[in-house]
Amino acid sequence: MTFRFSTTNRPNFINVLKSEQFDLLVIGGGITGAGVALDAASRGLKVALCEKNDFAQGTSSKSTKLIHGGLRYLKQLEFGLVKEVGSERAIVHKLAPHLVVPEKMLLPLFDGKSLGYWLTSFGLMIYDWLAGVKREDQRRMLTRPQTLRHEPLLKKDGIKGGAIYSEYRTDDARLTVEIMKASARHGVVAMNYVRVANFVYDDQGKLSGVNATDEQTGESLIIKSTVVVNAAGSWVDDLRSLNKSKTGKRLFLTKGVHIVVAHEKLPVKQAIYFDVHDGRMIFAIPRGRVTYIGTTDTPYTGSKDHVVTYQNDAWYLIEAVNTMFPDVTLTIMDVESSWAGLRPLIYEDGKSASELSRKDEIFESPSGLISIAGGKLTGYRKMAERVVDMLVQKYFNNRMLKNCSTQSIALASHTFTSYQDVRKYQVALRRQLEPFGFSILVAHYLVENYGQQTDTIMGYFREHHEPIEDKRLALLSAELWYCTHHEMVVSLSDFFVRRTGLLYFEIEVVKKYRDKIAFQLQTYLHWTDTKKETELRMLAKEMEDASNFS
Ligand code: FAD
């Protein structure tokens, strides 16, 4: 029996976890774990997944939010990686065209910086060719005047020209949640707030399951599984240590920070990838009413559970912007919000943070723990395919399982078949929203977040908005209802950070409505008043971390 992916079904899911024998248990509800769970279940395996916090709460909500080929990997001559992630972009766009949207990137070229004009032109040609980019979307080289017309804010000093090339923009947390929902539709028992505390072994010392804790109730449970995959991102080595198998290669963590400013403070006309004085490159990406800027890349050894932006991280990005756009004078006061994440890279002797490869690797321990580390958001599907191919061959080759088919499993229920359909739907939704006084940005936000699942949210909104004078609150309430009953929202932060992105991109909305939303979630989840107050305090701390830097 399958249950709806609703928070109200948590007790049912916990019972299933406790009572059944699984083929595969995945530890970690980031994009890697979600991808592995979907791939395995869609081939016919019986799968469970445990995430100790919320889905995507690790690195998978803290990226640059690009589904990209990784131009910098071309610079590092990692052709295989560029080809794989480059081709994957088009596949992931097809699977969720509302959520993985085409974004033209401007690459300004300056005397003595990065690659020269002709090398860049050649490099981008190779980039497009490796990724199989359609002719009409292939790179276009620009003269100096054309580049400055594309982006008049750029510094004029030393500019030689530029290039426009194709990438995709996404919301990493929503992408992870949609993959999780798709996996649940294929029978995966996927739980947030269930922490794997230890491993369980059989008489021969082979893994036979895990000991876990439901973080919501404190209940301990044993989950029995033939195979256990460790997709714990930055925590992969902690679980390898617990399994006494942390030998050979190990993780090296680097911190990456993004800051968010109002679009009018950095009114770039399109996404830009530009040089910084230290030889690195960063992005400035317009998104709705804001522009976000990132990222930094610094070695990290602090707490993995509390990664925050420091003032010097923010200043690094601000100075990079102010140098590249001389008429822009950002200060720390302009930063509305931020996020900081960890890259789980594989350590290599003698290489700096930026030089380490972003390739993924699979390790298998003598007791059978399969750990997957490294990789990128963009390559999650291929990474999952490799892991599941290996599992099938090693553990389930006597079973009649299907081949990998994730290249054609749509990632949202009622998905679009093309980007043109997304645009048409957006126009129709705008018309529906206009009478309630919503701007076009709200239509874009809803469609990019939920796709056609917006119909369900609008259905709830139409039925319940009348008594609520403030229509933004009525709409938010409809979103909360949807995210709790279809996307496993357990806390205020799940809703404001990883289902809606509002804490990053519209922090004022969070400030204005958090009390009312807390009251509504209290009703859904039967919180006591003390629990509601704790939740509000935790959200306030998260807002403080995102916007006030030490
Ligand atoms: P995570 O998302 O960290 O997931 C691991 C999960 O395991 C966590 O949620 C954690 O809570 C859980 N976990 C840990 N221990 C346990 C336990 N004991 N029990 C249960 N659960 C546990 N890639 C791109 O393709 N495009 C980009 O634009 C991009 N930009 C990036 C920018 C930055 C700053 C960073 C840091 C990375 C970026 N990446 C990008 C890389 C990409 O974000 C990561 O490769 C990807 O998100 C890693 O996903 P993951 O699932 O492996 O790890």
Coordinates of C-alpha atoms and ligand atoms in Angstrom, one line a residue:
M1 CA 0.0 0.0 0.0
T2 CA 1.4 3.5 -0.9
F3 CA 0.6 6.6 1.1
R4 CA 0.4 10.2 -0.1
F5 CA 3.6 12.1 0.4
S6 CA 2.0 14.1 3.2
T7 CA 3.3 15.0 6.6
T8 CA 0.1 13.6 8.1
N9 CA 1.2 10.2 6.9
R10 CA 4.5 10.1 8.8
P11 CA 3.3 7.5 11.3
N12 CA 2.3 5.2 8.4
F13 CA 5.7 5.6 6.8
I14 CA 7.5 4.9 10.0
N15 CA 5.5 1.7 10.5
V16 CA 6.5 0.6 7.0
L17 CA 10.1 1.4 7.7
K18 CA 10.0 -0.7 10.9
S19 CA 8.2 -3.7 9.5
E20 CA 9.4 -4.4 6.0
Q21 CA 12.6 -5.8 4.5
F22 CA 14.0 -3.4 1.8
D23 CA 16.3 -4.2 -1.1
L24 CA 18.0 -0.8 -0.7
L25 CA 18.2 1.8 2.0
V26 CA 19.6 5.2 0.9
I27 CA 21.1 7.5 3.6
G28 CA 20.8 11.2 2.6
G29 CA 18.0 13.1 1.1
G30 CA 20.0 15.5 -1.0
I31 CA 19.9 15.3 -4.8
T32 CA 22.3 12.3 -4.9
G33 CA 20.2 10.2 -2.5
A34 CA 17.0 11.2 -4.2
G35 CA 18.4 10.3 -7.7
V36 CA 19.6 6.9 -6.5
A37 CA 16.2 6.1 -4.8
L38 CA 14.2 7.0 -8.0
D39 CA 16.5 5.1 -10.3
A40 CA 16.5 2.0 -8.1
A41 CA 12.7 2.0 -7.5
S42 CA 11.9 2.6 -11.1
R43 CA 13.9 -0.6 -12.0
G44 CA 11.8 -2.6 -9.6
L45 CA 13.7 -2.5 -6.3
K46 CA 12.1 -2.0 -3.0
V47 CA 13.6 1.2 -1.6
A48 CA 13.7 3.3 1.6
L49 CA 15.4 6.7 2.1
C50 CA 16.3 8.4 5.3
E51 CA 17.3 12.1 5.7
K52 CA 18.3 13.4 9.1
N53 CA 17.0 16.9 8.5
D54 CA 14.8 18.1 5.7
F55 CA 15.1 17.0 2.1
A56 CA 17.8 19.1 0.4
Q57 CA 18.9 20.7 3.7
G58 CA 22.5 19.9 3.1
T59 CA 24.4 21.2 0.0
S60 CA 21.4 20.6 -2.3
S61 CA 19.7 23.8 -1.3
K62 CA 23.0 25.9 -1.2
S63 CA 24.3 25.7 -4.7
T64 CA 24.5 28.3 -7.5
K65 CA 21.2 26.8 -8.7
L66 CA 22.5 26.2 -12.2
I67 CA 22.1 23.1 -14.3
H68 CA 25.3 23.8 -16.2
G69 CA 28.0 22.2 -18.2
G70 CA 30.7 23.7 -16.0
L71 CA 32.8 26.0 -18.3
R72 CA 35.5 26.0 -15.7
Y73 CA 36.0 22.2 -16.1
L74 CA 36.8 22.8 -19.7
K75 CA 39.6 25.1 -18.5
Q76 CA 40.8 22.2 -16.3
L77 CA 40.6 19.9 -19.4
E78 CA 38.0 17.6 -17.8
F79 CA 36.4 16.8 -21.2
G80 CA 34.5 13.7 -20.0
L81 CA 32.9 15.7 -17.2
V82 CA 31.9 18.5 -19.5
K83 CA 30.4 16.1 -22.0
E84 CA 28.4 14.2 -19.4
V85 CA 27.0 17.2 -17.4
G86 CA 26.6 19.2 -20.7
S87 CA 24.3 16.5 -22.2
E88 CA 22.5 16.0 -18.9
R89 CA 21.4 19.6 -18.9
A90 CA 19.1 19.0 -21.8
I91 CA 17.7 15.8 -20.3
V92 CA 16.9 17.4 -16.9
H93 CA 15.3 20.4 -18.7
K94 CA 13.0 18.0 -20.6
L95 CA 12.1 16.2 -17.3
A96 CA 11.1 19.4 -15.6
P97 CA 10.9 22.3 -18.1
H98 CA 9.3 24.7 -15.6
L99 CA 12.0 24.1 -13.0
V100 CA 15.1 23.9 -15.2
V101 CA 14.8 26.9 -17.4
P102 CA 17.1 28.1 -20.2
E103 CA 19.3 31.0 -19.2
K104 CA 21.6 32.8 -21.5
M105 CA 24.9 33.6 -19.8
L106 CA 27.1 36.6 -20.7
L107 CA 30.9 36.1 -20.5
P108 CA 32.7 39.4 -20.7
L109 CA 36.3 39.2 -21.9
F110 CA 39.1 41.5 -20.7
D111 CA 42.7 42.1 -21.7
G112 CA 45.0 39.8 -19.8
K113 CA 42.2 37.9 -18.0
S114 CA 40.9 34.3 -18.3
L115 CA 41.3 32.8 -21.8
G116 CA 41.8 35.2 -24.7
Y117 CA 39.0 36.1 -27.2
W118 CA 39.8 33.4 -29.8
L119 CA 40.6 30.7 -27.2
T120 CA 37.3 31.4 -25.5
S121 CA 35.5 31.3 -28.8
F122 CA 37.1 27.9 -29.6
G123 CA 36.5 26.7 -26.0
L124 CA 32.8 27.5 -26.1
M125 CA 32.5 25.9 -29.5
I126 CA 34.0 22.7 -28.0
Y127 CA 31.7 23.1 -24.9
D128 CA 28.6 23.3 -27.2
W129 CA 29.8 20.4 -29.3
L130 CA 30.5 18.2 -26.3
A131 CA 27.1 19.0 -24.8
G132 CA 25.3 18.6 -28.1
V133 CA 23.8 22.1 -27.9
K134 CA 21.2 22.9 -30.7
R135 CA 22.5 25.2 -33.4
E136 CA 20.2 28.1 -32.5
D137 CA 21.4 28.0 -28.9
Q138 CA 25.2 27.7 -29.6
R139 CA 27.6 30.3 -28.4
R140 CA 27.7 33.8 -30.0
M141 CA 30.8 35.9 -29.8
L142 CA 30.3 39.6 -29.3
T143 CA 32.4 42.7 -30.2
R144 CA 33.2 45.2 -27.5
P145 CA 30.2 47.5 -28.4
Q146 CA 27.8 44.5 -28.6
T147 CA 29.0 43.4 -25.2
L148 CA 28.5 46.8 -23.7
R149 CA 25.0 47.0 -25.2
H150 CA 24.2 43.6 -23.6
E151 CA 25.4 44.9 -20.3
P152 CA 26.0 48.7 -20.0
L153 CA 27.0 48.4 -16.4
L154 CA 30.2 46.5 -17.2
K155 CA 33.5 48.3 -16.7
K156 CA 34.7 49.7 -20.0
D157 CA 38.4 49.6 -19.1
G158 CA 40.2 46.8 -20.9
I159 CA 37.0 45.1 -22.3
K160 CA 37.7 43.3 -25.6
G161 CA 34.3 41.7 -26.2
G162 CA 32.3 38.9 -24.9
A163 CA 30.3 35.7 -25.5
I164 CA 26.8 34.6 -24.9
Y165 CA 26.3 30.9 -24.3
S166 CA 23.5 28.7 -23.1
E167 CA 22.9 27.3 -19.5
Y168 CA 19.9 26.4 -17.4
R169 CA 18.8 27.9 -14.1
T170 CA 16.9 25.9 -11.4
D171 CA 16.0 25.8 -7.8
D172 CA 18.1 23.1 -6.3
A173 CA 15.9 22.3 -3.3
R174 CA 12.7 22.1 -5.4
L175 CA 14.5 19.9 -7.9
T176 CA 15.5 17.6 -5.1
V177 CA 12.0 17.6 -3.6
E178 CA 10.4 16.8 -7.1
I179 CA 12.8 13.9 -7.5
M180 CA 11.9 12.7 -4.0
K181 CA 8.2 13.0 -4.9
A182 CA 8.7 11.1 -8.2
S183 CA 10.5 8.4 -6.2
A184 CA 7.6 8.2 -3.7
R185 CA 5.3 7.7 -6.7
H186 CA 7.5 4.7 -7.6
G187 CA 7.0 3.3 -4.1
V188 CA 10.1 4.7 -2.3
V189 CA 9.4 5.2 1.4
A190 CA 11.3 8.5 1.7
M191 CA 11.4 10.2 5.1
N192 CA 12.8 13.5 6.3
Y193 CA 13.9 13.9 9.9
V194 CA 15.0 10.3 10.3
R195 CA 18.7 10.1 11.2
V196 CA 20.8 7.0 10.7
A197 CA 22.6 6.5 14.0
N198 CA 24.4 3.2 13.4
F199 CA 24.7 0.2 11.2
V200 CA 23.4 -3.3 11.8
Y201 CA 25.5 -6.3 10.6
D202 CA 24.7 -10.0 10.1
D203 CA 26.7 -13.0 11.5
Q204 CA 29.2 -12.7 8.7
G205 CA 29.9 -9.0 9.4
K206 CA 27.9 -7.9 6.4
L207 CA 25.6 -4.9 6.5
S208 CA 22.0 -5.9 7.0
G209 CA 20.4 -2.6 7.9
V210 CA 20.6 0.5 10.1
N211 CA 19.6 1.8 13.4
A212 CA 17.8 5.1 13.0
T213 CA 16.0 7.7 15.0
D214 CA 12.8 9.5 14.1
E215 CA 13.9 13.0 15.1
Q216 CA 10.3 14.2 15.4
T217 CA 9.3 11.6 18.1
G218 CA 12.6 10.3 19.4
E219 CA 11.6 6.8 18.5
S220 CA 14.4 4.3 17.6
L221 CA 13.9 2.0 14.7
I222 CA 15.7 -0.8 12.9
I223 CA 15.4 -0.7 9.1
K224 CA 16.3 -4.0 7.4
S225 CA 17.9 -3.8 4.0
T226 CA 20.0 -6.0 1.7
V227 CA 22.1 -3.0 0.5
V228 CA 22.9 0.4 2.1
V229 CA 24.0 3.4 0.0
N230 CA 25.7 6.2 1.8
A231 CA 24.7 9.4 -0.1
A232 CA 25.3 11.7 2.9
G233 CA 27.2 14.4 1.0
S234 CA 29.6 16.3 3.3
W235 CA 28.8 13.6 6.0
V236 CA 29.9 10.7 3.8
D237 CA 33.2 10.2 5.7
D238 CA 31.4 10.3 9.1
L239 CA 29.3 7.3 8.1
R240 CA 32.4 5.6 6.6
S241 CA 34.1 6.1 10.0
L242 CA 31.1 4.6 11.8
N243 CA 31.4 1.7 9.4
K244 CA 35.1 1.6 10.2
S245 CA 35.9 1.9 6.5
K246 CA 37.3 5.4 6.1
T247 CA 40.5 4.3 4.4
G248 CA 42.2 5.6 1.1
K249 CA 40.5 8.6 -0.5
R250 CA 38.7 11.0 1.8
L251 CA 36.5 14.1 1.5
F252 CA 37.8 17.7 1.4
L253 CA 35.2 20.3 2.2
T254 CA 35.1 23.8 0.8
K255 CA 32.6 26.5 1.6
G256 CA 30.7 28.4 -1.0
V257 CA 28.7 31.6 -0.2
H258 CA 26.1 33.4 -2.2
I259 CA 24.6 36.8 -1.4
V260 CA 21.3 38.3 -2.5
V261 CA 20.6 42.0 -3.2
A262 CA 17.6 43.8 -4.6
H263 CA 17.7 43.7 -8.4
E264 CA 17.6 47.5 -8.5
K265 CA 20.9 47.5 -6.6
L266 CA 22.6 45.3 -9.2
P267 CA 20.3 45.7 -12.2
V268 CA 22.0 43.3 -14.6
K269 CA 20.0 42.5 -17.7
Q270 CA 21.0 38.8 -17.7
A271 CA 23.1 36.2 -15.9
I272 CA 26.9 37.1 -16.1
Y273 CA 29.9 35.0 -15.4
F274 CA 32.9 37.2 -14.7
D275 CA 36.5 37.4 -13.5
V276 CA 37.6 38.2 -10.0
H277 CA 41.0 39.7 -9.1
D278 CA 42.4 36.4 -7.7
G279 CA 41.8 34.5 -11.0
R280 CA 38.5 32.9 -9.9
M281 CA 35.2 33.6 -11.6
I282 CA 31.8 34.2 -10.1
F283 CA 28.2 34.5 -11.3
A284 CA 25.6 37.4 -10.9
I285 CA 22.2 36.0 -11.7
P286 CA 19.0 38.0 -11.8
R287 CA 16.0 36.1 -10.4
G288 CA 12.6 37.8 -9.9
R289 CA 13.0 40.9 -7.7
V290 CA 16.6 40.2 -6.8
T291 CA 20.1 39.4 -8.1
Y292 CA 22.2 36.8 -6.4
I293 CA 26.0 36.6 -6.5
G294 CA 28.4 33.8 -5.9
T295 CA 30.3 31.9 -5.1
T296 CA 33.4 31.8 -2.8
D297 CA 35.5 28.7 -2.5
T298 CA 37.5 28.3 0.7
P299 CA 38.6 25.2 2.6
Y300 CA 36.3 24.4 5.5
T301 CA 36.8 22.5 8.8
G302 CA 34.0 23.9 11.0
S303 CA 30.6 22.4 11.9
K304 CA 28.9 20.8 9.0
D305 CA 25.5 21.3 10.6
H306 CA 25.8 25.1 10.9
V307 CA 27.5 26.7 7.9
V308 CA 27.1 30.5 7.7
T309 CA 28.2 33.5 5.7
Y310 CA 30.9 35.6 7.3
Q311 CA 31.4 39.2 6.7
N312 CA 34.6 38.6 4.8
D313 CA 32.8 36.1 2.4
A314 CA 30.2 38.8 1.7
W315 CA 32.8 41.5 1.2
Y316 CA 34.8 39.3 -1.3
L317 CA 31.6 39.1 -3.5
I318 CA 30.7 42.8 -3.0
E319 CA 34.2 43.9 -4.0
A320 CA 34.1 41.7 -7.0
V321 CA 30.8 43.2 -8.1
N322 CA 31.9 46.8 -7.5
T323 CA 35.1 46.3 -9.5
M324 CA 33.3 44.7 -12.5
F325 CA 30.4 47.2 -12.4
P326 CA 31.9 50.6 -11.4
D327 CA 28.6 52.4 -11.2
V328 CA 27.3 49.9 -8.7
T329 CA 28.3 50.6 -5.2
L330 CA 27.1 47.7 -3.1
T331 CA 27.7 47.7 0.6
I332 CA 27.1 45.1 3.2
M333 CA 23.8 46.9 4.1
D334 CA 22.5 46.0 0.6
V335 CA 22.7 42.3 1.3
E336 CA 19.2 41.1 2.0
S337 CA 19.9 37.4 2.5
S338 CA 22.6 34.8 1.8
W339 CA 23.3 31.1 1.9
A340 CA 26.5 29.1 2.6
G341 CA 27.1 25.5 1.5
L342 CA 29.8 22.9 1.5
R343 CA 31.2 21.2 -1.5
P344 CA 32.0 17.5 -0.7
L345 CA 35.1 17.2 -2.9
I346 CA 37.5 14.3 -3.1
Y347 CA 40.9 15.3 -1.6
E348 CA 43.9 15.2 -4.0
D349 CA 47.5 15.9 -2.8
G350 CA 48.9 19.3 -3.8
K351 CA 45.7 20.7 -5.3
S352 CA 43.9 23.9 -4.1
A353 CA 40.2 24.1 -3.4
S354 CA 39.3 25.4 -6.9
E355 CA 41.5 22.9 -8.7
L356 CA 40.0 19.8 -7.1
S357 CA 37.9 17.7 -9.5
R358 CA 34.0 17.8 -9.2
K359 CA 33.9 14.2 -10.5
D360 CA 31.9 11.7 -8.4
E361 CA 33.4 8.5 -7.0
I362 CA 31.9 5.3 -5.5
F363 CA 33.6 3.5 -2.6
E364 CA 32.6 0.0 -1.4
S365 CA 33.5 -1.1 2.1
P366 CA 34.3 -4.8 3.1
S367 CA 31.0 -5.0 5.0
G368 CA 29.1 -3.8 1.9
L369 CA 28.5 0.0 2.6
I370 CA 28.4 1.7 -0.8
S371 CA 29.4 5.4 -0.5
I372 CA 29.0 8.0 -3.3
A373 CA 30.8 11.2 -3.0
G374 CA 31.7 14.3 -5.1
G375 CA 29.7 15.1 -8.2
K376 CA 27.3 17.9 -9.1
L377 CA 23.7 18.7 -9.0
T378 CA 23.7 18.6 -12.8
G379 CA 25.0 15.1 -13.0
Y380 CA 22.7 13.5 -10.4
R381 CA 20.9 11.3 -12.8
K382 CA 24.0 9.7 -14.4
M383 CA 25.6 9.4 -11.0
A384 CA 22.5 7.5 -9.8
E385 CA 22.5 5.3 -12.9
R386 CA 26.2 4.3 -12.3
V387 CA 25.5 3.4 -8.6
V388 CA 22.3 1.4 -9.4
D389 CA 24.0 -0.4 -12.3
M390 CA 26.7 -1.5 -9.9
L391 CA 24.1 -2.6 -7.3
V392 CA 22.1 -4.6 -9.8
Q393 CA 25.1 -6.4 -11.1
K394 CA 26.5 -7.2 -7.7
Y395 CA 23.4 -7.9 -5.5
F396 CA 20.4 -8.4 -7.7
N397 CA 21.5 -10.0 -11.0
N398 CA 19.2 -13.0 -10.4
R399 CA 16.2 -10.6 -10.5
M400 CA 14.3 -9.5 -13.6
L401 CA 14.8 -5.8 -13.2
K402 CA 14.2 -3.1 -15.8
N403 CA 17.0 -1.0 -17.3
C404 CA 17.6 2.6 -16.2
S405 CA 14.7 4.7 -17.5
T406 CA 15.1 7.9 -15.5
Q407 CA 15.8 9.8 -18.7
S408 CA 12.1 9.7 -19.4
I409 CA 10.5 9.9 -15.9
A410 CA 8.9 13.3 -15.6
L411 CA 9.8 15.1 -12.4
A412 CA 6.6 16.7 -11.4
S413 CA 3.1 15.3 -11.6
H414 CA 1.3 16.9 -14.6
T415 CA 4.4 18.1 -16.2
F416 CA 4.8 20.2 -19.4
T417 CA 6.0 18.7 -22.6
S418 CA 8.0 21.8 -23.7
Y419 CA 9.2 25.2 -22.5
Q420 CA 6.7 26.8 -24.9
D421 CA 3.9 25.1 -22.9
V422 CA 5.4 26.5 -19.7
R423 CA 5.3 30.1 -21.2
K424 CA 1.7 29.6 -22.3
Y425 CA 0.7 28.4 -18.9
Q426 CA 2.5 31.3 -17.3
V427 CA 0.5 33.8 -19.4
A428 CA -2.8 32.1 -18.5
L429 CA -2.0 32.0 -14.8
R430 CA -1.1 35.7 -15.0
R431 CA -4.6 36.4 -16.2
Q432 CA -6.1 34.3 -13.3
L433 CA -4.0 36.2 -10.7
E434 CA -4.5 39.8 -12.0
P435 CA -8.0 40.3 -10.5
F436 CA -6.4 39.6 -7.0
G437 CA -3.8 42.3 -7.6
F438 CA -0.8 39.9 -8.0
S439 CA 2.2 41.1 -10.1
I440 CA 3.6 39.1 -13.0
L441 CA 6.5 38.1 -10.7
V442 CA 4.0 36.0 -8.6
A443 CA 2.9 34.1 -11.7
H444 CA 6.6 33.4 -12.6
Y445 CA 7.4 32.4 -9.1
L446 CA 4.4 29.9 -8.9
V447 CA 5.1 28.3 -12.3
E448 CA 8.9 28.0 -11.7
N449 CA 8.3 26.5 -8.2
Y450 CA 5.4 24.2 -8.8
G451 CA 4.7 23.9 -12.6
Q452 CA 1.2 22.7 -13.3
Q453 CA 0.9 21.6 -9.7
T454 CA 0.0 25.3 -9.3
D455 CA -3.5 24.2 -10.4
T456 CA -3.9 22.4 -7.1
I457 CA -2.7 25.4 -5.1
M458 CA -5.0 27.7 -7.1
G459 CA -7.9 25.4 -6.4
Y460 CA -7.3 25.7 -2.7
F461 CA -6.8 29.4 -3.0
R462 CA -10.1 29.9 -4.8
E463 CA -12.0 27.9 -2.2
H464 CA -10.5 29.6 0.8
H465 CA -9.3 33.1 0.0
E466 CA -12.6 35.0 0.5
P467 CA -12.4 35.6 4.3
I468 CA -8.7 36.6 4.0
E469 CA -8.4 40.2 3.1
D470 CA -4.6 40.1 2.4
K471 CA -4.5 38.0 -0.8
R472 CA -0.7 37.4 -0.6
L473 CA -1.4 35.7 2.8
A474 CA -4.2 33.7 1.2
L475 CA -1.9 32.5 -1.5
L476 CA 0.9 31.6 0.9
S477 CA -1.6 29.7 3.0
A478 CA -2.6 27.7 -0.1
E479 CA 1.1 27.0 -0.8
L480 CA 1.5 25.9 2.8
W481 CA -1.5 23.6 2.6
Y482 CA 0.0 22.1 -0.6
C483 CA 3.5 21.7 0.7
T484 CA 2.4 20.0 3.9
H485 CA 0.0 17.6 2.3
H486 CA 2.0 16.8 -0.9
E487 CA 5.7 17.7 0.0
M488 CA 6.3 16.6 3.6
V489 CA 6.8 20.0 5.3
V490 CA 7.6 19.4 8.9
S491 CA 8.9 22.8 10.0
L492 CA 8.6 26.5 9.2
S493 CA 12.1 26.4 7.7
D494 CA 11.1 23.5 5.4
F495 CA 8.4 25.8 4.0
F496 CA 10.2 29.2 3.9
V497 CA 13.6 27.9 2.7
R498 CA 13.3 24.6 0.7
R499 CA 9.8 24.6 -0.7
T500 CA 9.4 28.3 -1.5
G501 CA 12.9 29.8 -1.4
L502 CA 11.3 32.9 0.2
L503 CA 13.9 33.2 3.0
Y504 CA 16.6 33.7 0.4
F505 CA 14.7 35.7 -2.3
E506 CA 11.9 37.5 -0.5
I507 CA 12.9 37.7 3.2
E508 CA 10.5 40.6 3.8
V509 CA 7.6 38.3 3.0
V510 CA 8.8 35.8 5.6
K511 CA 9.1 38.6 8.2
K512 CA 5.6 39.8 7.4
Y513 CA 3.7 36.4 7.4
R514 CA 5.7 34.0 9.6
D515 CA 3.4 34.3 12.6
K516 CA 0.3 33.6 10.6
I517 CA 1.9 30.7 8.7
A518 CA 3.2 29.3 12.0
F519 CA -0.4 29.4 13.3
Q520 CA -1.7 27.5 10.3
L521 CA 1.1 24.9 10.4
Q522 CA 0.4 24.4 14.2
T523 CA -3.2 23.5 13.2
Y524 CA -2.1 21.0 10.5
L525 CA 0.6 19.3 12.6
H526 CA -1.1 19.6 16.1
W527 CA 1.8 21.6 17.6
T528 CA 1.6 22.8 21.2
D529 CA 2.0 26.6 21.7
T530 CA 5.5 25.8 23.1
K531 CA 6.4 23.9 19.9
K532 CA 5.1 26.8 17.7
E533 CA 7.3 29.3 19.7
T534 CA 10.3 27.1 19.3
E535 CA 9.7 26.8 15.6
L536 CA 9.4 30.6 15.3
R537 CA 12.7 31.1 17.3
M538 CA 14.5 28.6 15.0
L539 CA 13.2 30.4 11.9
A540 CA 14.3 33.8 13.4
K541 CA 17.8 32.4 14.0
E542 CA 18.0 31.2 10.4
M543 CA 16.9 34.6 9.1
E544 CA 19.6 36.2 11.3
D545 CA 22.3 33.9 10.0
A546 CA 21.3 34.6 6.4
S547 CA 21.2 38.4 6.8
N548 CA 23.5 39.5 9.6
F549 CA 27.2 38.5 9.3
S550 CA 29.8 38.2 12.0
Ligands
FAD1 P1 23.7 16.9 0.2 O1 22.8 17.7 -0.5 O2 24.5 17.5 1.2 O3 22.9 15.7 0.9 C1 23.4 14.8 1.8 C2 22.3 14.6 2.9 O4 22.7 13.6 3.7 C3 22.2 15.9 3.8 O5 20.9 16.4 3.6 C4 22.3 15.3 5.2 O6 21.5 15.9 6.1 C5 22.1 13.9 5.0 N1 22.7 13.0 6.0 C6 24.0 13.1 6.5 N2 24.2 12.2 7.5 C7 23.0 11.5 7.6 C8 22.6 10.5 8.5 N3 23.4 10.0 9.4 N4 21.3 10.1 8.4 C9 20.4 10.6 7.5 N5 20.8 11.6 6.6 C10 22.1 12.1 6.7 N6 26.3 21.8 -8.8 C11 25.6 22.1 -9.9 O7 25.4 21.2 -10.8 N7 25.3 23.4 -10.3 C12 25.7 24.4 -9.5 O8 25.3 25.5 -9.8 C13 26.4 24.1 -8.3 N8 26.7 25.1 -7.5 C14 27.3 24.8 -6.3 C15 27.6 25.9 -5.5 C16 28.1 25.7 -4.2 C17 28.5 26.8 -3.3 C18 28.2 24.3 -3.7 C19 28.7 24.1 -2.3 C20 28.0 23.3 -4.6 C21 27.5 23.5 -5.8 N9 27.2 22.5 -6.7 C22 26.6 22.8 -7.9 C23 27.3 21.1 -6.3 C24 26.0 20.5 -5.8 O9 25.3 21.4 -5.1 C25 26.4 19.2 -5.0 O10 27.2 18.4 -5.7 C26 25.1 18.5 -4.6 O11 24.1 19.3 -4.0 C27 25.5 17.4 -3.5 O12 24.3 16.7 -3.2 P2 24.4 15.5 -2.2 O13 23.0 14.9 -2.2 O14 25.5 14.6 -2.5 O15 24.7 16.1 -0.8

